[in-house]
Short mmCIF file of C-alpha atoms in Angstrom, two decimals:
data_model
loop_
_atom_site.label_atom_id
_atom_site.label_comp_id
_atom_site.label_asym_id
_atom_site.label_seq_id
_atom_site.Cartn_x
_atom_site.Cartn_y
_atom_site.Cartn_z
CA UNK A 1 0.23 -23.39 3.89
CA UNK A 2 -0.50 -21.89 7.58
CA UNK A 3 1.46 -19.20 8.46
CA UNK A 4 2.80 -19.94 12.40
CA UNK A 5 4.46 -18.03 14.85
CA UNK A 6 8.09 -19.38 13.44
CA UNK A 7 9.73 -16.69 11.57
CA UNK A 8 9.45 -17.13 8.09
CA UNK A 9 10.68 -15.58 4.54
CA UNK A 10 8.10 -14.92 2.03
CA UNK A 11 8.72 -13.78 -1.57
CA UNK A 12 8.07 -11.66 -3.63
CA UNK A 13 8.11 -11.22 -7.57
CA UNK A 14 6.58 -8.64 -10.15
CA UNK A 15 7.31 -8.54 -13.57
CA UNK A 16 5.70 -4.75 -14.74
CA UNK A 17 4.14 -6.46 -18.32
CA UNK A 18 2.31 -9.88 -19.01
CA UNK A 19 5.18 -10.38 -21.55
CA UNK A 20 7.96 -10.28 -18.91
CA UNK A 21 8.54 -13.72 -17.32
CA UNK A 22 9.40 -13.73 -13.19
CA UNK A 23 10.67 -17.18 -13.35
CA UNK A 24 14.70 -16.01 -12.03
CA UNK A 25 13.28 -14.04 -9.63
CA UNK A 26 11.26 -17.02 -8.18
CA UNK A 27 14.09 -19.28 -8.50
CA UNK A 28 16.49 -16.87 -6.61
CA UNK A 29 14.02 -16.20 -3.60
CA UNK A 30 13.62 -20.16 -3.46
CA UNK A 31 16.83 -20.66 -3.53
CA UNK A 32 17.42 -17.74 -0.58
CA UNK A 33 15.02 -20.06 1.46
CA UNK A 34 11.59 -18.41 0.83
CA UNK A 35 8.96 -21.52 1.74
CA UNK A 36 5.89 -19.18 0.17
CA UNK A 37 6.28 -16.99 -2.93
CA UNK A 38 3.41 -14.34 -3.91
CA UNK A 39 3.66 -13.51 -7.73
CA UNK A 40 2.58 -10.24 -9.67
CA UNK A 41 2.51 -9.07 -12.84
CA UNK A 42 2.29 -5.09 -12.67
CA UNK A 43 3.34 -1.73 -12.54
CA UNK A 44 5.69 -1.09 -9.40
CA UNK A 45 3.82 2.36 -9.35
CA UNK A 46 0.35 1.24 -8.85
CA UNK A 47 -1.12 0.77 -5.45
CA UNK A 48 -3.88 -1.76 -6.23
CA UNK A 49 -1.74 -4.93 -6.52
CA UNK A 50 -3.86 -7.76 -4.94
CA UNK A 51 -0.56 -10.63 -4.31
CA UNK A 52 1.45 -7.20 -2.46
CA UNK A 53 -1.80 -6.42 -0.44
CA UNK A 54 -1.94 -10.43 0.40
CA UNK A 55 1.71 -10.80 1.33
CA UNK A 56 1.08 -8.02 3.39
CA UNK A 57 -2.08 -8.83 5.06
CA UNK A 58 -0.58 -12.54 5.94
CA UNK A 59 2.80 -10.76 7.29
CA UNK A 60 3.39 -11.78 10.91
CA UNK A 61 5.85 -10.96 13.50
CA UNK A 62 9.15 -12.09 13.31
CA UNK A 63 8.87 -12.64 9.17
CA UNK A 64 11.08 -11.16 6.48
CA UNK A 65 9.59 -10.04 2.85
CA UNK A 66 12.24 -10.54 0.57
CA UNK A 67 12.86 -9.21 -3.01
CA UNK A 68 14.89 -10.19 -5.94
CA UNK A 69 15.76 -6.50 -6.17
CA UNK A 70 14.31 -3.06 -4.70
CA UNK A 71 12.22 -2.07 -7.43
CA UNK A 72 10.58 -5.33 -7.66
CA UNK A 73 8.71 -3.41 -4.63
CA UNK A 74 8.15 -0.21 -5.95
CA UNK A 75 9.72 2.46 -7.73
CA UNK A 76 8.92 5.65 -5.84
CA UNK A 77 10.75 6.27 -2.53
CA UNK A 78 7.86 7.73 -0.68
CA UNK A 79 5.76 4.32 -2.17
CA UNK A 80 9.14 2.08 -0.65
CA UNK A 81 9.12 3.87 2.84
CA UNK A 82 5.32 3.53 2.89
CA UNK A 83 5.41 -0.16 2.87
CA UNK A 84 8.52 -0.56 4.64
CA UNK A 85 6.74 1.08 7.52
CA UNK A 86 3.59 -1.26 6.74
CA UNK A 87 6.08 -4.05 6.65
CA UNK A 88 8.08 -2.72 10.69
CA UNK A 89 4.45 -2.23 11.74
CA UNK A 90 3.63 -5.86 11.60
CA UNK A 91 6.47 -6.53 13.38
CA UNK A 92 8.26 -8.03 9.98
CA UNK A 93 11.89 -7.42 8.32
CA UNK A 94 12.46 -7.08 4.76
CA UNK A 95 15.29 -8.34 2.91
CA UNK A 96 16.57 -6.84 -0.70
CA UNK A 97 18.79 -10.21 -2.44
CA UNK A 98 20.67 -7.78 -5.01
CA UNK A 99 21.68 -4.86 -3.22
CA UNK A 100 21.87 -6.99 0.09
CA UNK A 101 19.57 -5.12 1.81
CA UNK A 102 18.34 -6.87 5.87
CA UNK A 103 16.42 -4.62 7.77
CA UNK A 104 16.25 -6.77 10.79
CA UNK A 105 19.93 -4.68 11.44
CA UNK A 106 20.29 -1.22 11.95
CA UNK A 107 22.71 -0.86 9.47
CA UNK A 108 20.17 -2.70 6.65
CA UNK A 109 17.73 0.17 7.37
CA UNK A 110 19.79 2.56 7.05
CA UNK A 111 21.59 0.83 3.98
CA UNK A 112 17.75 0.31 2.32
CA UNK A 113 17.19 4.28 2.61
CA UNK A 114 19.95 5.30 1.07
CA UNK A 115 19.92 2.97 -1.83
CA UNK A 116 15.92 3.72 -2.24
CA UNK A 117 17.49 7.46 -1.85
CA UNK A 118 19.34 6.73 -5.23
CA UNK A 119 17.39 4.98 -7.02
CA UNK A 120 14.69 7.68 -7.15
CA UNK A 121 17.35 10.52 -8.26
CA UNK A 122 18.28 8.38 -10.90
CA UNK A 123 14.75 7.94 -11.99
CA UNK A 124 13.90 12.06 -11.68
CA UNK A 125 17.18 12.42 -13.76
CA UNK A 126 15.54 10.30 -16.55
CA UNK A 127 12.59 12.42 -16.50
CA UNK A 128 14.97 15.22 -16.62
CA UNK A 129 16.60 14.43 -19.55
CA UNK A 130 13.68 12.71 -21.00
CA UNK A 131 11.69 16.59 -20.99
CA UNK A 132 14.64 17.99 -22.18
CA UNK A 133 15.02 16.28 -24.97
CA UNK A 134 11.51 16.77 -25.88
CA UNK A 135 11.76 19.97 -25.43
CA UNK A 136 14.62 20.63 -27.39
CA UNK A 137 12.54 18.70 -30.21
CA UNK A 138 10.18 20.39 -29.96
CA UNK A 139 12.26 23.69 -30.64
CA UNK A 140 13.44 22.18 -33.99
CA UNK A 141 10.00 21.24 -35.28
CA UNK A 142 9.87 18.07 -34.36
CA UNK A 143 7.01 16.07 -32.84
CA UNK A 144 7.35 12.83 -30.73
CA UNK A 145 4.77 10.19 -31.02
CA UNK A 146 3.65 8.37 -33.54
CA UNK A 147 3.33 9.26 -36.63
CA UNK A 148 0.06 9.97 -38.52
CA UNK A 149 -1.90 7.75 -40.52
CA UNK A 150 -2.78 9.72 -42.46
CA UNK A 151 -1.87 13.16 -44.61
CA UNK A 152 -3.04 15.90 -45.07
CA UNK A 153 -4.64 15.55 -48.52
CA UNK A 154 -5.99 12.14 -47.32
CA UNK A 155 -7.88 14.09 -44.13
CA UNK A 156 -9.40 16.65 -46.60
CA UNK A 157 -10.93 13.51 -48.97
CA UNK A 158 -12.53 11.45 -46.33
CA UNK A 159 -14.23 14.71 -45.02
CA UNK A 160 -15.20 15.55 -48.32
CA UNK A 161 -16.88 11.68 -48.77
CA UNK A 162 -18.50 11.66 -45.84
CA UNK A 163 -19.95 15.10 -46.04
CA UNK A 164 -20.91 14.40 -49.66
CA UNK A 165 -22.53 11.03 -48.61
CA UNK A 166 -20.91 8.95 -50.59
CA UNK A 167 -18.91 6.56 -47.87
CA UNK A 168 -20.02 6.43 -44.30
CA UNK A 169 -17.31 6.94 -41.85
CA UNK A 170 -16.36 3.05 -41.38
CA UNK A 171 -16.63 3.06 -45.13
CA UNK A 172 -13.97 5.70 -45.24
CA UNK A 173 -11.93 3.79 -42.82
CA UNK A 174 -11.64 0.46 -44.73
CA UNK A 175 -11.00 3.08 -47.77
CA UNK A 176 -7.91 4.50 -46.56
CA UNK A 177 -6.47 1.32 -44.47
CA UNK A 178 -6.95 3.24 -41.23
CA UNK A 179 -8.96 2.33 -38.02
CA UNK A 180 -12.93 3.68 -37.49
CA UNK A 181 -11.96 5.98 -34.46
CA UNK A 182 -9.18 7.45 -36.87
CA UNK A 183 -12.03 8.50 -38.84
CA UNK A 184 -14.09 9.48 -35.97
CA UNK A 185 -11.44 11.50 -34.58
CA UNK A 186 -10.95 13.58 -37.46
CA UNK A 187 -14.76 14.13 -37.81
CA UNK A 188 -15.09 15.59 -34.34
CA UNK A 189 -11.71 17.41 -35.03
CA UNK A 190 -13.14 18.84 -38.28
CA UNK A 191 -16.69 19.98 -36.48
CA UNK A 192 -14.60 21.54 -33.26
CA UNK A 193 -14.97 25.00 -33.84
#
């Protein structure tokens, strides 16, 4: 589709994982009157998403980007005012359909700042409490992650068998039900000094 001089609303949608499914986003910026729709799948924190850098490369004057939702655009505030400058500096408005964000008003700038102001202290406070709960794990002996594969008696035969000679490392492996680089990992572990 040619892009004219008529102003014109173009979409988008991102979905973070390939699992995740974009389809009610697409639907509600069709239904808001978006005539072209650029889809993503991935993270609202990386930089190097090829249907964002097309929107924005087709963006002309007098055209609105709108979003299902804020974050569909990014997550980081400094990311958000980044691109709404990117988005001003081609002469385009943007257009949030959940928190009824319009930039092409005063008061939808101002309205798009504060809520991008928000959402961003809400995500540091999830860090927040994320690290202190880790830490406070951590304090009572326990460890996040998963859990290993393997114990401790288990580490200290497979070293013994492949030191011996008797079972390669991917022999070990299939041995104990665990993956090669398991193995491998606890080789170069064991020979650390």
């Amino acid at each position: 589709m040619a892009i004219g001089l008529r102003t014109m609303l173009i979409g988008y949608a991102r979905v973070s994982t390939r699992e995740q499914d974009n389809e009610a986003q697409i639907d509600a910026l069709e239904k808001s009157g978006c005539e072209l729709v650029f889809k993503e799948k991935a993270s609202g924190s990386r930089w190097d998403r090829p249907e964002l850098l097309r929107l924005l490369d087709q963006l002309r004057k007098g055209d609105v980007v709108v979003v299902w939702k804020l974050d569909r655009l990014s997550r980081s505030l400094k990311d958000l005012l980044m691109l709404m400058e990117k988005i001003a500096g081609a002469g385009a408005g943007f257009r949030s359909l959940t928190e009824s964000i319009d930039t092409t008003s005063a008061g939808g700038r101002m309205m798009m700042q504060i809520v991008g102001s928000f959402a961003e202290f809400e995500r540091a406070m999830l860090r927040e409490r994320t690290r202190n709960g880790l830490d406070a794990a951590r304090i009572q002996g326990r460890i996040g992650g998963r859990r290993p594969k393997l114990k401790e008696g288990q580490k200290a035969e497979i070293l013994s068998l492949v030191a011996a000679g008797s079972k390669t490392a991917a022999e070990a492996a299939r041995l104990f039900g665990v993956h090669p680089s398991t193995v491998s990992r606890l080789l170069k572990q064991a020979e650390a000094p």
